[in-house]
Coordinates of C-alpha atoms and ligand atoms in Angstrom, one line a residue:
X764 CA -125.9 1.9 -44.9
X765 CA -126.3 5.6 -44.0
X766 CA -124.9 5.9 -40.5
X767 CA -125.5 8.5 -37.9
X768 CA -122.5 10.3 -36.6
X769 CA -122.5 10.6 -32.8
X770 CA -121.1 14.1 -32.5
X771 CA -119.6 14.2 -29.1
X772 CA -118.1 17.7 -29.7
X773 CA -121.5 19.1 -30.4
X774 CA -123.3 17.3 -27.6
X775 CA -120.6 18.3 -25.1
X776 CA -121.2 22.0 -25.9
X777 CA -124.9 21.4 -25.2
X778 CA -124.0 19.8 -21.8
X779 CA -121.6 22.6 -20.9
X780 CA -124.2 25.2 -21.8
X781 CA -126.7 23.5 -19.5
X782 CA -124.2 23.4 -16.7
X783 CA -123.4 27.1 -17.3
X784 CA -127.1 28.0 -17.0
X785 CA -127.1 26.1 -13.6
X786 CA -124.1 28.0 -12.4
X787 CA -125.7 31.3 -13.3
X788 CA -128.7 30.3 -11.2
X789 CA -126.4 29.4 -8.2
X790 CA -124.7 32.7 -8.4
X791 CA -128.0 34.6 -8.7
X792 CA -129.1 32.8 -5.5
X793 CA -126.0 34.1 -3.7
X794 CA -123.9 30.9 -3.9
X795 CA -120.3 30.7 -5.1
X796 CA -119.3 29.1 -8.4
X797 CA -118.3 25.4 -8.2
X798 CA -114.5 25.0 -7.9
X799 CA -112.5 22.2 -9.5
X800 CA -108.8 21.6 -8.8
X801 CA -106.6 19.5 -11.1
X802 CA -103.4 18.1 -9.6
X803 CA -100.7 17.8 -12.3
X804 CA -97.4 16.0 -11.6
X805 CA -94.5 16.3 -14.0
X806 CA -94.6 17.6 -17.5
X807 CA -96.1 14.8 -19.6
X808 CA -97.3 16.5 -22.8
X809 CA -100.5 14.5 -23.0
X810 CA -101.4 15.1 -19.4
X811 CA -100.7 18.9 -19.8
X812 CA -103.1 18.9 -22.8
X813 CA -105.8 17.0 -21.0
X814 CA -105.7 19.3 -18.0
X815 CA -105.7 22.4 -20.2
X816 CA -108.8 21.1 -21.9
X817 CA -110.5 20.5 -18.5
X818 CA -109.6 24.0 -17.3
X819 CA -111.0 25.5 -20.5
X820 CA -114.3 23.6 -19.9
X821 CA -114.4 25.0 -16.4
X822 CA -114.2 28.5 -17.8
X823 CA -117.1 27.6 -20.3
X824 CA -119.2 26.5 -17.3
X825 CA -118.4 29.5 -15.2
X826 CA -116.6 27.3 -12.6
X827 CA -113.6 28.4 -10.6
X828 CA -110.6 26.2 -11.6
X829 CA -107.1 25.7 -10.2
X830 CA -104.2 23.7 -11.5
X831 CA -101.9 22.5 -8.7
X832 CA -98.5 21.6 -10.2
X833 CA -95.8 19.4 -8.8
X834 CA -92.4 18.4 -10.2
X835 CA -91.6 14.8 -11.3
X836 CA -89.6 14.5 -8.1
X837 CA -92.5 15.1 -5.7
X838 CA -92.6 12.5 -3.0
X839 CA -95.7 10.4 -2.3
X840 CA -95.9 11.9 1.2
X841 CA -95.9 15.4 -0.3
X842 CA -98.6 14.5 -2.7
X843 CA -100.7 12.8 0.0
X844 CA -100.3 15.9 2.2
X845 CA -101.6 18.1 -0.7
X846 CA -104.6 15.7 -1.1
X847 CA -105.4 15.9 2.6
X848 CA -105.4 19.7 2.3
X849 CA -107.8 19.6 -0.7
X850 CA -110.0 17.2 1.2
X851 CA -110.2 19.7 4.1
X852 CA -110.7 22.8 1.9
X853 CA -114.3 24.0 2.0
X854 CA -113.6 26.2 -1.1
X855 CA -112.9 23.1 -3.2
X856 CA -115.9 21.0 -4.4
X857 CA -114.0 18.4 -6.4
X858 CA -110.5 17.6 -7.5
X859 CA -108.7 15.2 -9.8
X860 CA -105.2 13.8 -9.8
X861 CA -104.2 13.5 -13.5
X862 CA -102.9 10.1 -14.3
X863 CA -100.4 8.5 -15.0
X864 CA -98.2 9.4 -12.0
X865 CA -94.4 8.9 -11.9
X866 CA -93.5 5.3 -11.1
X867 CA -92.2 6.0 -7.6
X868 CA -95.8 7.0 -6.5
X869 CA -98.4 4.3 -5.8
X870 CA -101.4 5.4 -7.9
X871 CA -103.9 3.4 -5.8
X872 CA -102.7 5.0 -2.5
X873 CA -103.2 8.4 -4.1
X874 CA -106.7 7.5 -5.4
X875 CA -107.7 6.1 -2.0
X876 CA -106.6 9.3 -0.2
X877 CA -109.2 11.4 -2.1
X878 CA -112.3 12.1 -0.1
X879 CA -115.0 10.1 -2.1
X880 CA -117.3 13.2 -1.8
X881 CA -114.8 15.2 -3.8
X882 CA -113.7 12.3 -6.2
X883 CA -115.2 13.8 -9.3
X884 CA -113.2 11.3 -11.5
X885 CA -115.1 8.5 -9.7
X886 CA -112.0 6.4 -9.2
X887 CA -112.2 5.9 -5.4
X888 CA -113.3 2.3 -4.4
X889 CA -116.2 3.9 -2.5
X890 CA -117.6 5.3 -5.8
X891 CA -116.7 2.2 -7.8
X892 CA -118.4 0.0 -5.2
X893 CA -121.5 2.1 -5.1
X894 CA -121.6 2.1 -8.9
X895 CA -121.5 -1.7 -8.9
X896 CA -124.5 -2.0 -6.7
X897 CA -126.5 0.7 -8.4
X898 CA -126.2 3.4 -5.7
X899 CA -125.8 7.1 -6.5
X900 CA -122.1 7.9 -6.9
X901 CA -119.6 9.8 -9.0
X902 CA -119.5 7.8 -12.2
X903 CA -116.2 7.9 -14.0
X904 CA -116.1 10.7 -16.6
X905 CA -115.6 8.4 -19.7
X906 CA -118.2 5.8 -18.8
X907 CA -120.6 8.7 -17.9
X908 CA -119.8 10.3 -21.3
X909 CA -120.6 7.1 -23.1
X910 CA -123.9 6.7 -21.3
X911 CA -124.8 10.3 -22.0
X912 CA -124.1 9.8 -25.7
X913 CA -126.4 6.8 -25.9
X914 CA -129.1 8.6 -23.9
X915 CA -129.1 11.9 -25.7
X916 CA -129.0 10.3 -29.1
X917 CA -132.0 8.2 -28.1
X918 CA -130.3 4.9 -28.6
X919 CA -132.3 2.2 -27.0
X920 CA -130.1 -0.2 -25.0
X921 CA -132.7 -2.4 -23.3
X922 CA -132.3 -6.0 -24.3
X923 CA -129.3 -5.2 -26.5
X924 CA -126.0 -7.2 -26.5
X925 CA -123.2 -4.8 -25.7
X926 CA -119.7 -5.9 -26.2
X927 CA -117.0 -3.9 -24.4
X928 CA -113.4 -4.4 -25.6
X929 CA -111.0 -3.5 -22.8
X930 CA -111.3 -4.1 -19.0
X931 CA -109.5 -1.1 -17.5
X932 CA -110.6 0.2 -14.1
X933 CA -111.3 3.6 -15.7
X934 CA -113.2 2.7 -18.8
X935 CA -114.0 -1.0 -19.6
X936 CA -115.1 -2.3 -16.2
X937 CA -117.3 0.7 -15.1
X938 CA -118.8 0.9 -18.6
X939 CA -119.8 -2.8 -18.5
X940 CA -121.1 -2.3 -15.0
X941 CA -123.3 0.7 -16.0
X942 CA -124.7 -1.1 -19.1
X943 CA -125.8 -4.1 -17.1
X944 CA -127.7 -2.1 -14.5
X945 CA -131.4 -2.4 -14.4
X946 CA -131.9 1.1 -15.9
X947 CA -132.1 2.9 -19.1
X948 CA -129.5 3.4 -20.6
X949 CA -128.6 -0.1 -19.3
X950 CA -130.5 -3.4 -19.3
X951 CA -127.9 -4.7 -21.7
X952 CA -126.5 -8.2 -21.9
X953 CA -122.8 -7.4 -21.6
X954 CA -119.7 -9.2 -22.8
X955 CA -116.3 -7.9 -21.8
X956 CA -113.3 -8.8 -24.0
X957 CA -109.6 -8.2 -23.3
X958 CA -106.1 -9.3 -24.5
X959 CA -106.7 -12.9 -23.4
X960 CA -109.9 -13.2 -25.4
X961 CA -109.3 -15.7 -28.3
X962 CA -111.0 -14.8 -31.6
X963 CA -112.1 -11.3 -30.7
X964 CA -114.2 -11.0 -33.9
X965 CA -116.4 -13.9 -32.8
X966 CA -117.7 -11.6 -30.0
X967 CA -117.6 -8.2 -31.7
X968 CA -119.8 -9.7 -34.5
X969 CA -122.4 -10.5 -31.9
X970 CA -122.6 -6.9 -30.7
X971 CA -125.6 -4.6 -31.1
X972 CA -123.5 -2.0 -29.3
X973 CA -119.7 -2.2 -29.6
X974 CA -117.5 -0.1 -27.2
X975 CA -113.8 -0.3 -27.7
X976 CA -111.3 1.1 -25.1
X977 CA -108.0 -0.5 -26.1
X978 CA -105.6 2.1 -27.6
X979 CA -104.8 0.0 -30.8
X980 CA -105.5 1.8 -34.1
X981 CA -107.2 -0.3 -36.7
X982 CA -108.1 -3.1 -34.2
X983 CA -111.8 -3.1 -35.3
X984 CA -112.4 -3.6 -39.1
X985 CA -115.6 -4.2 -41.1
X986 CA -115.3 -8.0 -41.0
X987 CA -115.6 -7.8 -37.2
X988 CA -119.0 -6.1 -37.0
X989 CA -122.6 -6.9 -37.9
X990 CA -124.8 -4.6 -40.1
X991 CA -126.6 -2.0 -38.0
X992 CA -124.2 -2.0 -35.0
X993 CA -123.7 1.1 -32.8
X994 CA -120.0 1.8 -32.3
X995 CA -118.5 3.9 -29.6
X996 CA -114.7 4.3 -30.0
X997 CA -113.0 5.3 -26.8
X998 CA -109.5 4.7 -28.1
X999 CA -107.1 7.6 -28.5
X1000 CA -103.7 7.1 -30.0
X1001 CA -101.3 9.8 -31.2
X1002 CA -99.9 8.9 -34.7
X1003 CA -97.1 10.9 -36.3
X1004 CA -98.6 13.0 -39.2
X1005 CA -96.5 15.2 -41.4
X1006 CA -99.4 17.3 -42.6
X1007 CA -100.8 18.1 -39.2
X1008 CA -99.6 21.4 -37.6
X1009 CA -99.0 19.5 -34.3
X1010 CA -97.0 16.8 -36.0
X1011 CA -99.5 14.1 -35.0
X1012 CA -103.1 13.1 -35.4
X1013 CA -105.5 11.3 -33.0
X1014 CA -106.9 7.9 -34.1
X1015 CA -109.3 5.5 -32.4
X1016 CA -109.4 1.7 -32.2
X1017 CA -111.9 1.5 -35.1
X1018 CA -110.9 1.7 -38.8
X1019 CA -113.6 4.4 -39.2
X1020 CA -113.8 4.5 -43.0
X1021 CA -114.0 0.8 -43.3
X1022 CA -116.5 0.2 -40.4
X1023 CA -118.8 3.3 -40.6
X1024 CA -120.8 2.2 -43.7
X1025 CA -121.9 -0.9 -41.7
X1026 CA -123.1 1.0 -38.6
X1027 CA -126.4 2.5 -37.6
X1028 CA -124.4 5.0 -35.6
X1029 CA -120.7 5.6 -34.7
X1030 CA -118.5 8.1 -32.9
X1031 CA -115.6 9.8 -34.7
X1032 CA -112.1 10.2 -33.2
X1033 CA -111.4 12.9 -32.5
X1034 CA -114.7 14.6 -31.6
X1035 CA -116.6 11.7 -30.2
X1036 CA -116.1 10.3 -26.7
X1037 CA -113.2 12.6 -25.8
X1038 CA -115.2 15.8 -25.5
X1039 CA -118.0 13.9 -23.7
X1040 CA -115.5 12.8 -21.1
X1041 CA -114.6 16.4 -20.3
X1042 CA -118.3 17.5 -20.2
X1043 CA -119.0 14.6 -17.8
X1044 CA -116.2 15.7 -15.5
X1045 CA -117.9 19.1 -15.4
X1046 CA -121.3 17.5 -14.7
X1047 CA -119.7 15.6 -11.7
X1048 CA -118.1 18.8 -10.4
X1049 CA -121.5 20.6 -10.6
X1050 CA -123.1 17.7 -8.7
X1051 CA -120.3 17.9 -6.1
X1052 CA -121.2 21.5 -5.5
X1053 CA -125.0 21.2 -5.6
X1054 CA -126.3 17.7 -4.9
X1055 CA -123.5 15.3 -3.9
X1056 CA -124.5 11.8 -4.9
X1057 CA -122.8 10.3 -1.8
X1058 CA -125.4 12.1 0.3
X1059 CA -128.1 10.0 -1.4
X1060 CA -129.0 6.4 -1.0
Ligands
NAP1686 P1 -105.7 0.3 -20.6 O1 -105.7 0.5 -19.2 O2 -104.3 0.2 -21.3 O3 -106.6 -0.9 -21.1 C1 -106.6 -1.4 -22.4 C2 -107.4 -2.7 -22.4 O4 -107.4 -3.2 -23.7 C3 -106.9 -3.8 -21.5 O5 -108.0 -4.3 -20.7 C4 -106.3 -4.8 -22.4 O6 -106.5 -6.1 -22.0 C5 -107.2 -4.6 -23.6 N1 -106.5 -5.1 -24.8 C6 -105.3 -4.8 -25.2 N2 -105.0 -5.4 -26.4 C7 -106.2 -6.0 -26.8 C8 -106.6 -6.8 -27.9 N3 -105.7 -7.1 -28.9 N4 -107.8 -7.3 -27.9 C9 -108.7 -7.1 -27.0 N5 -108.4 -6.3 -25.9 C10 -107.1 -5.8 -25.8 O7 -106.3 1.5 -21.4 P2 -107.5 2.6 -20.9 O8 -107.0 3.5 -19.9 O9 -108.8 1.8 -20.7 O10 -107.6 3.3 -22.3 C11 -108.0 2.7 -23.5 C12 -107.9 3.6 -24.7 O11 -108.9 4.6 -24.5 C13 -106.6 4.4 -24.8 O12 -106.3 4.6 -26.2 C14 -106.8 5.7 -24.1 O13 -106.0 6.7 -24.6 C15 -108.2 5.9 -24.4 N6 -109.0 6.7 -23.5 C16 -109.8 7.7 -24.0 C17 -110.6 8.4 -23.2 C18 -111.5 9.5 -23.8 O14 -112.0 10.3 -23.1 N7 -111.8 9.3 -25.1 C19 -110.6 8.3 -21.8 C20 -109.8 7.3 -21.3 C21 -109.0 6.5 -22.1 P3 -105.7 -6.6 -20.6 O15 -106.6 -6.2 -19.5 O16 -105.8 -8.1 -20.8 O17 -104.4 -6.1 -20.6

């Protein structure tokens, strides 16, 4: 079967270009550029890379961006004080705290300290709760990226069976929630699988749309999918690779070469969901500066 490649890298550039055009209009109207702050704790290489990518995207959009760095030994009280200052700062439209945090800091306490109106990652319970009942909110960047991919590639979701593998708070659960909403994209019948699901293939074979967010390379093989499925692979795992300049390569949960010939459409890794996540964070930051969803009902 000839499959369509869902090119997240290309689509993300389109989204960033649209946002940049909006920013130019704001500035022409005498407004300041949207401002995103990233709080980065410690020196985890993957976190450094993710934050650098987000800051580069800010530049492409014409946003102001700031990275606020703390050492691994920052106390929870110090971090909460920094968050309170960002909440109160009128020059900051949105901010993110890059996860994971060191083990001595309670992630949930940090997330709940963020003003929901500036929570452009969409992790605060206020945004998650509003998402679950279909109210305007900041939708997490990865779920929003997935929905945007489906929408912009014109993939009809109504009446389809969507199987989500993974139930994390940042990907699996909100994605399932979005796809079951009475909206388009949405209107799916949704099944959520996880590590306690027996016989995963029994469910994945029933999927019209299969979304995997696990972090296990090669988890999904051709024997686990039906002909004509749409596959969105969120998984990102670094695998050592002697021929890559960086010494590693990024792989998804899906055995791409084996599965792609059976798909109607599929995202690659890298270049699929990852760039759409960053573009969606930019979309949320633009919204925070222009039409905050928490002001709407
Ligand atoms: P997570 O919090 O570790 O969640 C993984 C989920 O997979 C859990 O719900 C787990 O089940 C489930 N799981 C584990 N083994 C399984 C198996 N054999 N069969 C079925 N389900 C299984 O991870 P996450 O934060 O959601 O991230 C998932 C992956 O996506 C990672 O590779 C991450 O790097 C990547 N990611 C990519 C982006 C992007 O922009 N592309 C964004 C975020 C994350 P339990 O709940 O039972 O433990």
